Coordinates of C-alpha atoms and ligand atoms in Angstrom, one line a residue:
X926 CA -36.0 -58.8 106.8
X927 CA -35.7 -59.7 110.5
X928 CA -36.1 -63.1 110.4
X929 CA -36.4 -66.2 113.3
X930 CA -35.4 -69.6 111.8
X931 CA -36.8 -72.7 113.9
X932 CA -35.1 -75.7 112.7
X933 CA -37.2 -78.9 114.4
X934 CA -35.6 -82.4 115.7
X935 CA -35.3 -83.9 112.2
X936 CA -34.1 -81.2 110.2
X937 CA -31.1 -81.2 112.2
X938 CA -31.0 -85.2 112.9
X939 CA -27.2 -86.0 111.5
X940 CA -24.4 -83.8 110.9
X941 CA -25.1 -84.1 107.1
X942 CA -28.3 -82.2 107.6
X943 CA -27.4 -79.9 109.7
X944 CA -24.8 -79.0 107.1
X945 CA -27.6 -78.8 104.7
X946 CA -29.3 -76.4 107.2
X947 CA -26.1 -74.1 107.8
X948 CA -26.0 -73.9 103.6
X949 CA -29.7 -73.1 103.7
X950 CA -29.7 -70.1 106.6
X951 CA -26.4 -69.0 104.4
X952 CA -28.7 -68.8 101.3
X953 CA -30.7 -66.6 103.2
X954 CA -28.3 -64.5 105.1
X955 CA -26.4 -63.5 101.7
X956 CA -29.9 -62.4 101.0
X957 CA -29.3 -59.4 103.2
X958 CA -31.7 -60.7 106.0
X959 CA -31.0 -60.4 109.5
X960 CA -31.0 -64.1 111.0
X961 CA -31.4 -65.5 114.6
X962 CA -31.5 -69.3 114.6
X963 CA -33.6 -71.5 117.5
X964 CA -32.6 -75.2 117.0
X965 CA -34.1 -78.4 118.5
X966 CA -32.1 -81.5 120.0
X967 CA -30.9 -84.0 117.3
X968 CA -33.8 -86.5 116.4
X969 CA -35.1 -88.6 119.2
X970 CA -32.1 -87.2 121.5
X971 CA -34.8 -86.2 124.3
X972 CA -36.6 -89.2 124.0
X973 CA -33.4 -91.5 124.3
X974 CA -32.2 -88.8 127.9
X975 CA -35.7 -89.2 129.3
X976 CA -35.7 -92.8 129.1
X977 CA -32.1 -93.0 130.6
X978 CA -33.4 -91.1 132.8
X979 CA -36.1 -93.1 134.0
X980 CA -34.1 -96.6 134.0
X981 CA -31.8 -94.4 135.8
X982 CA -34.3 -94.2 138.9
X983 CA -35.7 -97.1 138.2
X984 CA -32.6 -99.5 138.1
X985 CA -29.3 -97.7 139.5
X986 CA -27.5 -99.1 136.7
X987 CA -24.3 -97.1 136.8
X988 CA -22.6 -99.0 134.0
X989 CA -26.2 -98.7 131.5
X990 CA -25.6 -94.5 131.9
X991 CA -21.9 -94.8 130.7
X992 CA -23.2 -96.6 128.1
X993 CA -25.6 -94.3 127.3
X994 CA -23.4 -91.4 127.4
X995 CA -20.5 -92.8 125.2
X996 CA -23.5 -93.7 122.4
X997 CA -24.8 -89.8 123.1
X998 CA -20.9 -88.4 122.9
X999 CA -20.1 -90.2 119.6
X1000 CA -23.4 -89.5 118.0
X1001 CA -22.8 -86.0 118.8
X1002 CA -19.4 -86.3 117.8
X1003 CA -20.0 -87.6 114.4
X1004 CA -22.7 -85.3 113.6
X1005 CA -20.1 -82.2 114.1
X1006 CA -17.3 -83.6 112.1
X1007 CA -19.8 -84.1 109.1
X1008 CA -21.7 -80.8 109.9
X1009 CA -18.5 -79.0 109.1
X1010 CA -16.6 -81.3 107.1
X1011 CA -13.0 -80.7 107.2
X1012 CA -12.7 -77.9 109.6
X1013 CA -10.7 -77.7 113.0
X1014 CA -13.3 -79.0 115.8
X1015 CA -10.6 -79.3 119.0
X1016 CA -12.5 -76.5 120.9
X1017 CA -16.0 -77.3 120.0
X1018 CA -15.5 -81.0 121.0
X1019 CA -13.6 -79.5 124.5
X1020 CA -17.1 -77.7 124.7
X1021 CA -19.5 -80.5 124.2
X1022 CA -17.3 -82.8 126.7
X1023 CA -17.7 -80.3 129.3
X1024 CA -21.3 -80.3 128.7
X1025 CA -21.6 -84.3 128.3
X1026 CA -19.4 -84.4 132.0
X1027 CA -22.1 -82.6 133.5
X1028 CA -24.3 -84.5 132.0
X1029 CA -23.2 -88.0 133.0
X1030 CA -22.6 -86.7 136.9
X1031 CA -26.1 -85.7 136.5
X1032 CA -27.2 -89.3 135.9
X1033 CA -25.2 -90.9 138.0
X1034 CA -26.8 -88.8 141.0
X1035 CA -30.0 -89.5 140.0
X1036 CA -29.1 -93.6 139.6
X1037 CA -27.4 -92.9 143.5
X1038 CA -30.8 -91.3 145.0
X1039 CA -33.1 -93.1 142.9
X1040 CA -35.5 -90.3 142.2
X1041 CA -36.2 -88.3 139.7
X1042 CA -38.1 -85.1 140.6
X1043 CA -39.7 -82.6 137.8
X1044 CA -36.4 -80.4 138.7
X1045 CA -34.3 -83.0 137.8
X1046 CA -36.4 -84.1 134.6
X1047 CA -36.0 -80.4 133.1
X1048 CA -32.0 -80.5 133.8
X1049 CA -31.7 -83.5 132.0
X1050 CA -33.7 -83.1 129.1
X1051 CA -32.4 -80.0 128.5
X1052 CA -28.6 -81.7 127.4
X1053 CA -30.4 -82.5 123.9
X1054 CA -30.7 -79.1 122.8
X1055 CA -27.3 -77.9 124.8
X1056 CA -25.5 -80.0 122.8
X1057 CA -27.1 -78.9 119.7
X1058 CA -26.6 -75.4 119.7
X1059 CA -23.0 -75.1 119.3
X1060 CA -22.9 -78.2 116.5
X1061 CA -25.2 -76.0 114.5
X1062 CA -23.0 -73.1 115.4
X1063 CA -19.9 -74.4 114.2
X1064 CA -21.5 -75.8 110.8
X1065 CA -22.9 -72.0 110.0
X1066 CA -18.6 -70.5 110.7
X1067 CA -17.4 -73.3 108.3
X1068 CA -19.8 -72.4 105.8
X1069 CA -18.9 -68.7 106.4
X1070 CA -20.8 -67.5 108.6
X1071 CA -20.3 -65.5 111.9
X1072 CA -22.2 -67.3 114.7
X1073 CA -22.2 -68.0 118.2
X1074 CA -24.1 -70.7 120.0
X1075 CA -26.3 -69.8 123.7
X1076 CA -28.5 -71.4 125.7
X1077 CA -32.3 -70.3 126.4
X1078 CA -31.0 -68.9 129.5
X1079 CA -28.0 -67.2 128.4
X1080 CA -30.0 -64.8 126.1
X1081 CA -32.8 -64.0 128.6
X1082 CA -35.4 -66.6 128.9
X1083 CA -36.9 -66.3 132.0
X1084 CA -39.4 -68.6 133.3
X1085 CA -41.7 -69.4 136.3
X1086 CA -40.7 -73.0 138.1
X1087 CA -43.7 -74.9 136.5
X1088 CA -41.3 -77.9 135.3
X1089 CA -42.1 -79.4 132.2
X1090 CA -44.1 -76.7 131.1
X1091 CA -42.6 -73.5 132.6
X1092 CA -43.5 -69.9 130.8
X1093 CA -41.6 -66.8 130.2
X1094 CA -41.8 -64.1 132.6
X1095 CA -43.0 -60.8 130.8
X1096 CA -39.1 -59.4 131.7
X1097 CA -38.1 -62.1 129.0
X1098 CA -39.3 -59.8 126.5
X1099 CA -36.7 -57.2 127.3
X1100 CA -34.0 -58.9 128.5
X1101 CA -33.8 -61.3 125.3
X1102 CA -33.9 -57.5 123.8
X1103 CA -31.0 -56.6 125.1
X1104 CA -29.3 -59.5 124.6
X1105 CA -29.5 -59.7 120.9
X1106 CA -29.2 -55.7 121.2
X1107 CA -25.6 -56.3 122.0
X1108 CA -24.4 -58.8 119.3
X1109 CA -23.2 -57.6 116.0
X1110 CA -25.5 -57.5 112.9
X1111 CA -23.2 -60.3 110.9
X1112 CA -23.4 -62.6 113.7
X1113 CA -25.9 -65.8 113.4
X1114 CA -26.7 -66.5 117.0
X1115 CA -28.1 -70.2 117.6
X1116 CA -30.0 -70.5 120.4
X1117 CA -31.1 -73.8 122.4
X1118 CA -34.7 -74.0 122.0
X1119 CA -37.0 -75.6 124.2
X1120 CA -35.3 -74.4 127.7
X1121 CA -35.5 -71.2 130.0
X1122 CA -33.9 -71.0 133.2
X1123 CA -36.0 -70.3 136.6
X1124 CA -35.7 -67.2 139.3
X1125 CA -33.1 -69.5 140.6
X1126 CA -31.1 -70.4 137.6
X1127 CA -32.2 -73.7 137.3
X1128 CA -33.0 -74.7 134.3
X1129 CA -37.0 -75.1 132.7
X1130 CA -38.2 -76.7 129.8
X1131 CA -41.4 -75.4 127.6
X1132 CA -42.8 -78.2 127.1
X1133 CA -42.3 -81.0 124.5
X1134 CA -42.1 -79.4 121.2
X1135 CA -40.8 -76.5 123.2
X1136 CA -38.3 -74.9 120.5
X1137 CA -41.4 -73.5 118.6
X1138 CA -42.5 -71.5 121.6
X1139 CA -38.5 -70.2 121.7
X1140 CA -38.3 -69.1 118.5
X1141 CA -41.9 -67.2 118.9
X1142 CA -40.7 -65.8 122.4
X1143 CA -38.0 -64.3 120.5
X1144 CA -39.5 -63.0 117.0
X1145 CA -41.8 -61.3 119.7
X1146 CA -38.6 -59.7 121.9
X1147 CA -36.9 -58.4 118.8
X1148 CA -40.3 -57.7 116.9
X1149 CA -38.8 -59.9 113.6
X1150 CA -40.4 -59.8 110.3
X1151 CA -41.6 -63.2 110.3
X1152 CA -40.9 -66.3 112.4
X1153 CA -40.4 -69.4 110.2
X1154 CA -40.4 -73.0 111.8
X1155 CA -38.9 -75.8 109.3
X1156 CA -39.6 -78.8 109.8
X1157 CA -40.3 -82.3 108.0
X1158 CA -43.7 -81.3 106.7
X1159 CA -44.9 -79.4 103.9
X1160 CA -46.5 -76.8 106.4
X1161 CA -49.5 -77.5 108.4
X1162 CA -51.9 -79.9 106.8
X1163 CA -55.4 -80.7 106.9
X1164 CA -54.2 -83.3 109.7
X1165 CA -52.1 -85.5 110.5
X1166 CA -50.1 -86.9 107.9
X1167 CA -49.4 -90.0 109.7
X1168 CA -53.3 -90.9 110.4
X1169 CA -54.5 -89.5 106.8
X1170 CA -52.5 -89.8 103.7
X1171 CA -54.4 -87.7 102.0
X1172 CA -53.8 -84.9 104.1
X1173 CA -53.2 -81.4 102.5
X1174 CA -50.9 -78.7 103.2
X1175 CA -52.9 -74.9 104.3
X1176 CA -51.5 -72.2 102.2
X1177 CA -52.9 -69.7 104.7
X1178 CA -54.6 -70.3 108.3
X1179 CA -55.3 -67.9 111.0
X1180 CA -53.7 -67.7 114.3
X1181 CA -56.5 -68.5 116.3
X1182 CA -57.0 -72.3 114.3
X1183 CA -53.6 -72.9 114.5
X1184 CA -54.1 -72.7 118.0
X1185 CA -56.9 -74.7 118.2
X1186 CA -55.4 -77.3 116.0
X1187 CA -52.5 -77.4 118.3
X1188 CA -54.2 -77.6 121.6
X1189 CA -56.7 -80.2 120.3
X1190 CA -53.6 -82.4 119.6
X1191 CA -52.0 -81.7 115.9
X1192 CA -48.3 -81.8 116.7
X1193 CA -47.3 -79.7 114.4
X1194 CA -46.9 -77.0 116.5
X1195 CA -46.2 -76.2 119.8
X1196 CA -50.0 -75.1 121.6
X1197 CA -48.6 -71.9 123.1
X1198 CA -46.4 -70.8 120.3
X1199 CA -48.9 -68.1 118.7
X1200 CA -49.2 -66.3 121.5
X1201 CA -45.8 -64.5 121.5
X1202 CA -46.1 -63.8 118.1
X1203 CA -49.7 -62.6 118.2
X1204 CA -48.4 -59.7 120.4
X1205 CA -47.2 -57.8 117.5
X1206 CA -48.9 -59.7 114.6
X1207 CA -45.6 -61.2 113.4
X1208 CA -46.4 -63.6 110.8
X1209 CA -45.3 -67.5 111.6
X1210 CA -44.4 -69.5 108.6
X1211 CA -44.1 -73.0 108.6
X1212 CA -41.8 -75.0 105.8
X1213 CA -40.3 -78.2 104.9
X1214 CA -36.4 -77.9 105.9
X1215 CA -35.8 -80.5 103.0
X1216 CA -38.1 -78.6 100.2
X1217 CA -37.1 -75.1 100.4
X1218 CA -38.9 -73.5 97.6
X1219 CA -42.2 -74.8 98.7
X1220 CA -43.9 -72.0 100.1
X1221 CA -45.1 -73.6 103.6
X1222 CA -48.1 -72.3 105.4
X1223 CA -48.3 -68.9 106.1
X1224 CA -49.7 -68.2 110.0
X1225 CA -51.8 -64.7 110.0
X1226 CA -53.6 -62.5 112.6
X1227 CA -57.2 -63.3 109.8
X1228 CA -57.3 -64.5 106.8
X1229 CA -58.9 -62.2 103.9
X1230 CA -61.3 -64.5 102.3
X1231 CA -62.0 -68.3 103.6
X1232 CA -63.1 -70.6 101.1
X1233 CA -63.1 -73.6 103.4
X1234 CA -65.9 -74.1 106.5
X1235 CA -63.7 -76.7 107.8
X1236 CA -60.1 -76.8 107.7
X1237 CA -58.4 -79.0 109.7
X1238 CA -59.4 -82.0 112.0
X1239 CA -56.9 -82.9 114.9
X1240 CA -57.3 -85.7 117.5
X1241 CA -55.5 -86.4 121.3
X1242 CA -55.5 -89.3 122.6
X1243 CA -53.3 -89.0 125.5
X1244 CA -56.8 -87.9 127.5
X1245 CA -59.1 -88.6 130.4
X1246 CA -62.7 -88.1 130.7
X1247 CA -64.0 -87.7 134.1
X1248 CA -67.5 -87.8 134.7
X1249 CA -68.8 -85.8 137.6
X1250 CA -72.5 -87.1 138.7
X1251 CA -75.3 -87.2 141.6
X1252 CA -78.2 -86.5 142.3
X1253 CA -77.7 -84.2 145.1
X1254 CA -75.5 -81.8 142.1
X1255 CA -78.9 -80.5 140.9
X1256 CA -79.5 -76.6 141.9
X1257 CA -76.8 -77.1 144.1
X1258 CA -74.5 -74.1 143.7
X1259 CA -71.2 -74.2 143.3
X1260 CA -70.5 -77.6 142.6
X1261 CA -68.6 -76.5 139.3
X1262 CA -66.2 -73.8 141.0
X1263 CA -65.3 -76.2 143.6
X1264 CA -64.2 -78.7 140.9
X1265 CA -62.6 -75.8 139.0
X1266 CA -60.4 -74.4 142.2
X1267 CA -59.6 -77.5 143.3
X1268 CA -58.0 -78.9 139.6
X1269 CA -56.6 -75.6 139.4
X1270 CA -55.0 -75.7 142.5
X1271 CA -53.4 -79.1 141.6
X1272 CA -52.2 -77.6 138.5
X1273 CA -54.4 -80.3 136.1
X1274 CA -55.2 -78.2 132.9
X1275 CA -58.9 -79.0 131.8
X1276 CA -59.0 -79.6 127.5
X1277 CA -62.4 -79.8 127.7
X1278 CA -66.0 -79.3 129.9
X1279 CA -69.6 -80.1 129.0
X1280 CA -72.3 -80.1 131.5
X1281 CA -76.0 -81.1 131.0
X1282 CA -79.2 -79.4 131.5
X1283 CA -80.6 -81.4 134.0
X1284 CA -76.7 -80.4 136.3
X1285 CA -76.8 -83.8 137.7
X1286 CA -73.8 -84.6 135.8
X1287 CA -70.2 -82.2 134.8
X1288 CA -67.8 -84.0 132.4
X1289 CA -64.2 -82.7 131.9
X1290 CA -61.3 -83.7 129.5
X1291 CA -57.8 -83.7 131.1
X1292 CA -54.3 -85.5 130.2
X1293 CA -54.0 -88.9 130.7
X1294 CA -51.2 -88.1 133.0
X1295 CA -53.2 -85.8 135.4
X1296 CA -56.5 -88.3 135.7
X1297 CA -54.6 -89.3 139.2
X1298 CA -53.6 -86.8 140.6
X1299 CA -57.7 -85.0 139.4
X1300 CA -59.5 -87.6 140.4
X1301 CA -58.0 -88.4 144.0
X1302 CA -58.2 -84.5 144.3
X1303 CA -61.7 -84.3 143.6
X1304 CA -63.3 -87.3 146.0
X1305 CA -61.0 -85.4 148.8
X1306 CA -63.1 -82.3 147.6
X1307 CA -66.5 -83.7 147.5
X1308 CA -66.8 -86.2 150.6
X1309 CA -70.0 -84.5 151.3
X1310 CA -72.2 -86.2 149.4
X1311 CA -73.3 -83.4 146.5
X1312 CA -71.7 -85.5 144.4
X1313 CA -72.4 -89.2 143.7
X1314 CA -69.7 -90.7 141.3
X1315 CA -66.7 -89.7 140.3
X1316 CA -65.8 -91.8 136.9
X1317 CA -62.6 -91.9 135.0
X1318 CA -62.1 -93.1 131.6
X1319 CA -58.4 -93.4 129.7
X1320 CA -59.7 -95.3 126.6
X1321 CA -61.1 -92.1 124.9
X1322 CA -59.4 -89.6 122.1
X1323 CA -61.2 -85.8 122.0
X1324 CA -61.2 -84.5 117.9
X1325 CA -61.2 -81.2 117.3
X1326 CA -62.9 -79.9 113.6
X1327 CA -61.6 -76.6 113.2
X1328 CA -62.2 -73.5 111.1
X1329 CA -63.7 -69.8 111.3
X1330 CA -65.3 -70.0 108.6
X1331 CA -67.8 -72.0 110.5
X1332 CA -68.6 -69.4 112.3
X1333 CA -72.8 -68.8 111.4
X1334 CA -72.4 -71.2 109.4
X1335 CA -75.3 -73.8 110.0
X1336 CA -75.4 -77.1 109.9
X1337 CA -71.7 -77.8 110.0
X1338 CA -72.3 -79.7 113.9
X1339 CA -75.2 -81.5 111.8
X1340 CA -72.7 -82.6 109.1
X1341 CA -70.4 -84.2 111.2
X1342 CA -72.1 -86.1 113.4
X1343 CA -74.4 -87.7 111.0
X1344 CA -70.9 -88.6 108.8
X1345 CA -70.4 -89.7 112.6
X1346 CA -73.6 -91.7 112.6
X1347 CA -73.4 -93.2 109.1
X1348 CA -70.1 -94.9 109.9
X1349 CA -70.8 -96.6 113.4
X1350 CA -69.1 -94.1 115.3
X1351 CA -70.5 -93.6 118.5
X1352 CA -69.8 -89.9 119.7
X1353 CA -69.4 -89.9 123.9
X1354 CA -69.4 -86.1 125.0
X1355 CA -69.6 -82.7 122.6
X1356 CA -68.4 -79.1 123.1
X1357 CA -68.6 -76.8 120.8
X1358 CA -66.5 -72.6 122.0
X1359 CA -68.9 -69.9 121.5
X1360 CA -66.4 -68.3 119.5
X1361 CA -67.6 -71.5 117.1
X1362 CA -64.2 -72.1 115.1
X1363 CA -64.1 -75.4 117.2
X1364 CA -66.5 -78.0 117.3
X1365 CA -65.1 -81.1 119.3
X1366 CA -66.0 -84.4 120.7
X1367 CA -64.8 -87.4 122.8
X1368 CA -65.1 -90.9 121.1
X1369 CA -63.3 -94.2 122.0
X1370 CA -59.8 -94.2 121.2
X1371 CA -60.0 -97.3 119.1
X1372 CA -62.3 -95.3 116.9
X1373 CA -60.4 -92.5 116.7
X1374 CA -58.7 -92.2 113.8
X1375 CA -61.3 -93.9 111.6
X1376 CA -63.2 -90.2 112.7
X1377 CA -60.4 -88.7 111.7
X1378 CA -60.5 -90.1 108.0
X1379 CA -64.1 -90.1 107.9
X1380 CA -64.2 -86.0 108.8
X1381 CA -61.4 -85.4 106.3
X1382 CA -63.4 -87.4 103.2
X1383 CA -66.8 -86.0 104.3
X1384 CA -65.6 -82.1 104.4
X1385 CA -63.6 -83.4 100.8
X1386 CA -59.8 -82.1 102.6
X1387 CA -58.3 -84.2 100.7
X1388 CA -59.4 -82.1 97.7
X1389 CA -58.2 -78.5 98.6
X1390 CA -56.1 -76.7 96.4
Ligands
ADP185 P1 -40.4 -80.4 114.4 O1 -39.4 -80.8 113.4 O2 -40.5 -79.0 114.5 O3 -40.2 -81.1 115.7 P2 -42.6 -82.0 114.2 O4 -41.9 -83.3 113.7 O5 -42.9 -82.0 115.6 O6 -41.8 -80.8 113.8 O7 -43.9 -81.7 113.3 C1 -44.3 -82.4 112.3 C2 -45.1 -83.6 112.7 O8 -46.4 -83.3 113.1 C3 -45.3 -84.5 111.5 O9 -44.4 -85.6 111.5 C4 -46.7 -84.9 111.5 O10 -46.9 -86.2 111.5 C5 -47.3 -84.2 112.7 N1 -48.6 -83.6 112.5 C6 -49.7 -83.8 113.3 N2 -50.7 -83.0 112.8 C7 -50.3 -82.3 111.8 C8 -50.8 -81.4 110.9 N3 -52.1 -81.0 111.0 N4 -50.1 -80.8 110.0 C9 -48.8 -81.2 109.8 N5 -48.2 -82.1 110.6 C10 -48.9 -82.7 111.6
LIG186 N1 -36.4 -81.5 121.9 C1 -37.6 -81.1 122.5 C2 -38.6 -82.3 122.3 O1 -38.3 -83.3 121.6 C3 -38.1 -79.8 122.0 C4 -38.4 -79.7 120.5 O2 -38.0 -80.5 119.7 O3 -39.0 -78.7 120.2 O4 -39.7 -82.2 122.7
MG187 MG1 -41.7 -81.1 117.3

């Protein structure tokens, strides 16, 4: 089989498991499959550069970023000595200073200017999974493999310049094609997930979690078998792990929840990664790197027979809710196209909208980190007088309850709003797709996560098989 092999922050978190990873891809190459590997930066790696790089602008310290890039170099350095044990490492280590001298000029100019533009941000974030690549790389030759490590950019990713979110030009599709076209069968490439480069050769990030949407934008360029993601979960659960513990692992979803799970906040998976893989129906399979044999969650195109109504519950809580009101908004036409063009134009992605009957009053959900830029965009907008208030609220988490088998099903918004109502929880805006796999709702963020575990009991997740 053609497979793609995603291997997440903490599967490859110290050089011993990355080793473990290189014996685990070997498992599967002797197999006779054909093997492209997409790896993440080492645990917490972009974290720890995007902070330097914000005390970086923030403080000018020149001596805090050598600091920071001798802990960086000799984390990096220990991991490759123990992810290929007792091999020669002379030329990879010449290869990872090279990339760490670029890195710490990088730094240093932004602790010299003292700003830090999204550009810049992308650049520097992108080091974690640069240095990666050919640490992986090396492990999978001393455990007999041929391999060769490249960069996002190197095999083809091509992006637009959105920064921090930036997606592949449709000629990605082909040139990461011919790219892998021209390397031999035996060879393991590992590629840097998580980054493209720009019409101008700068370099883009995807977006955090990015390296799932690499390793989907690749499966779909090469038309693989299956894309499989490993990561520290069992596959993709009920919810959140962290929030319930009784959270269960999905044998078998269908693209479309997935994606609704992942856009309403579950972080097990990259929001835009189906798409690239729905293109050809390539089946996404998600596994635990450190329990092999489990069989994961299997990602399909529909799902033969659904047992469940509800699935999965996912919250965010890194939302705004702006509310929209006045008088003068009733019959007044246009009022919602002009708040549409002019977020749009600003870039701010909406996550959700809900308007009333009576159109005196339009509420939309948008990340915390746009409410800003949205709201200072929208009184510029509407100085007219259509629109009375504009209100912004911070303290609020949307939950998503997701499934298709909900789908004319009745009843199932009754259900959860009177398990809602029977536990205090007071519910503060609702939107439910037409396409009704999605019912979701705004609540207070401190009462977020008791909705969570109150959905999961009441639709009895914790019991599925
Ligand atoms: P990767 O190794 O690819 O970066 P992540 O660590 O990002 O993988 O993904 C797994 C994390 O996602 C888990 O730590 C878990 O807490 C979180 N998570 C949130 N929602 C879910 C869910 N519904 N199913 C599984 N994991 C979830
Ligand atoms: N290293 C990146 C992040 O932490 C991308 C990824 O892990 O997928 O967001
Ligand atoms: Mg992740």
């Amino acid at each position: 089989m053609k497979l793609i092999m995603k291997f997440g922050g903490t599967s490859v978190g110290n050089g011993k498991k990355i080793r473990h990873v290189a014996e685990l891809v070997k498992k599967y190459k002797d197999k006779g499959n054909d093997i492209v590997v997409v790896t993440s930066a080492l645990e917490g790696v972009t974290d720890d550069i995007l902070h330097a790089a914000y005390e970086a602008m923030d403080e000018g310290n020149v001596t805090k970023i050598d600091d920071f890039i001798s802990n960086i170099t000799a984390q990096h350095k220990k991991a490759l000595y123990d992810a290929v044990e007792n091999d020669p490492v002379d030329d990879i280590i010449a290869k990872l200073e090279v990339i760490i001298t670029t890195f710490r000029n990088d730094l240093k100019g932004i602790c010299s200017l003292g700003e830090l533009t999204l550009r810049s941000i992308d650049k520097l974030s992108s080091y974690g999974e640069r240095l990666a690549a050919p640490i992986l790389s090396a492990s999978f030759r001393s455990v007999g493999m041929e391999s060769e490590p490249f960069t996002g950019g190197e095999i083809g990713i091509l992006t637009d310049d959105n920064y921090g979110s930036a997606r592949p030009l449709e000629s990605t599709y082909r040139a990461v094609k011919d790219h892998m076209s021209q390397l031999p069968e035996s060879t393991v490439p590992v590629i840097s997930g998580f980054i493209g480069e720009d019409e101008h050769g700068a370099i883009t990030t995807l977006g955090r979690g990015g390296s799932d949407f690499t390793a989907s934008i690749i499966g779909a360029s090469i038309k693989a078998d299956e894309i499989w993601l490993w990561k520290e979960v069992h596959g993709i659960m009920t919810t959140d792990p962290k929030l319930v513990p009784e959270a269960r692992p999905l044998s078998i979803i269908s693209y479309i929840e997935v994606m609704e799970m992942s856009f309403f906040g579950a972080k097990v998976l990259h929001p835009k990664a189906i798409e690239p893989a729905i293109r050809h129906d390539i089946p996404v399979r998600v596994k635990n790197t450190f329990d092999p044999d489990y069989p994961g969650t299997l990602v399909v195109k529909e799902q033969e027979t659904v047992e469940n109504v509800v699935k999965a519950v996912s919250v965010i809580d890194n939302v705004a809710l702006i509310n929209i009101s006045g008088a003068g908004m009733v019959g007044t036409i246009g009022v919602a196209a002009r708040v549409f063009s002019v977020l749009a134009h600003e870039k701010v992605n909406i996550i959700m909208i809900s308007q009333g009957s009576s159109e005196a009053n339009l509420s939309i959900v948008v990340g915390e980190s746009y409410k800003k830029k949205a709201v200072e965009a929208l009184e510029k907008e509407f100085t007219n007088g259509v629109v009375g208030e504009i209100e912004s609220d911070a303290h609020i988490a949307v939950i998503a309850v997701v499934g298709v088998g909900m789908a004319g099903i009745p009843g199932v918004a009754g259900n959860v709003f009177k398990a809602l109502g029977n536990n205090n929880i007071n519910v503060i805006m609702i939107s439910q797709g037409s396409s009704q796999h999605n019912i979701s709702f705004v609540v207070k963020k401190d009462a977020a996560a008791k909705a969570v575990q109150v959905l999961h009991k009441d639709f009895s997740l914790d019991r599925l098989q």
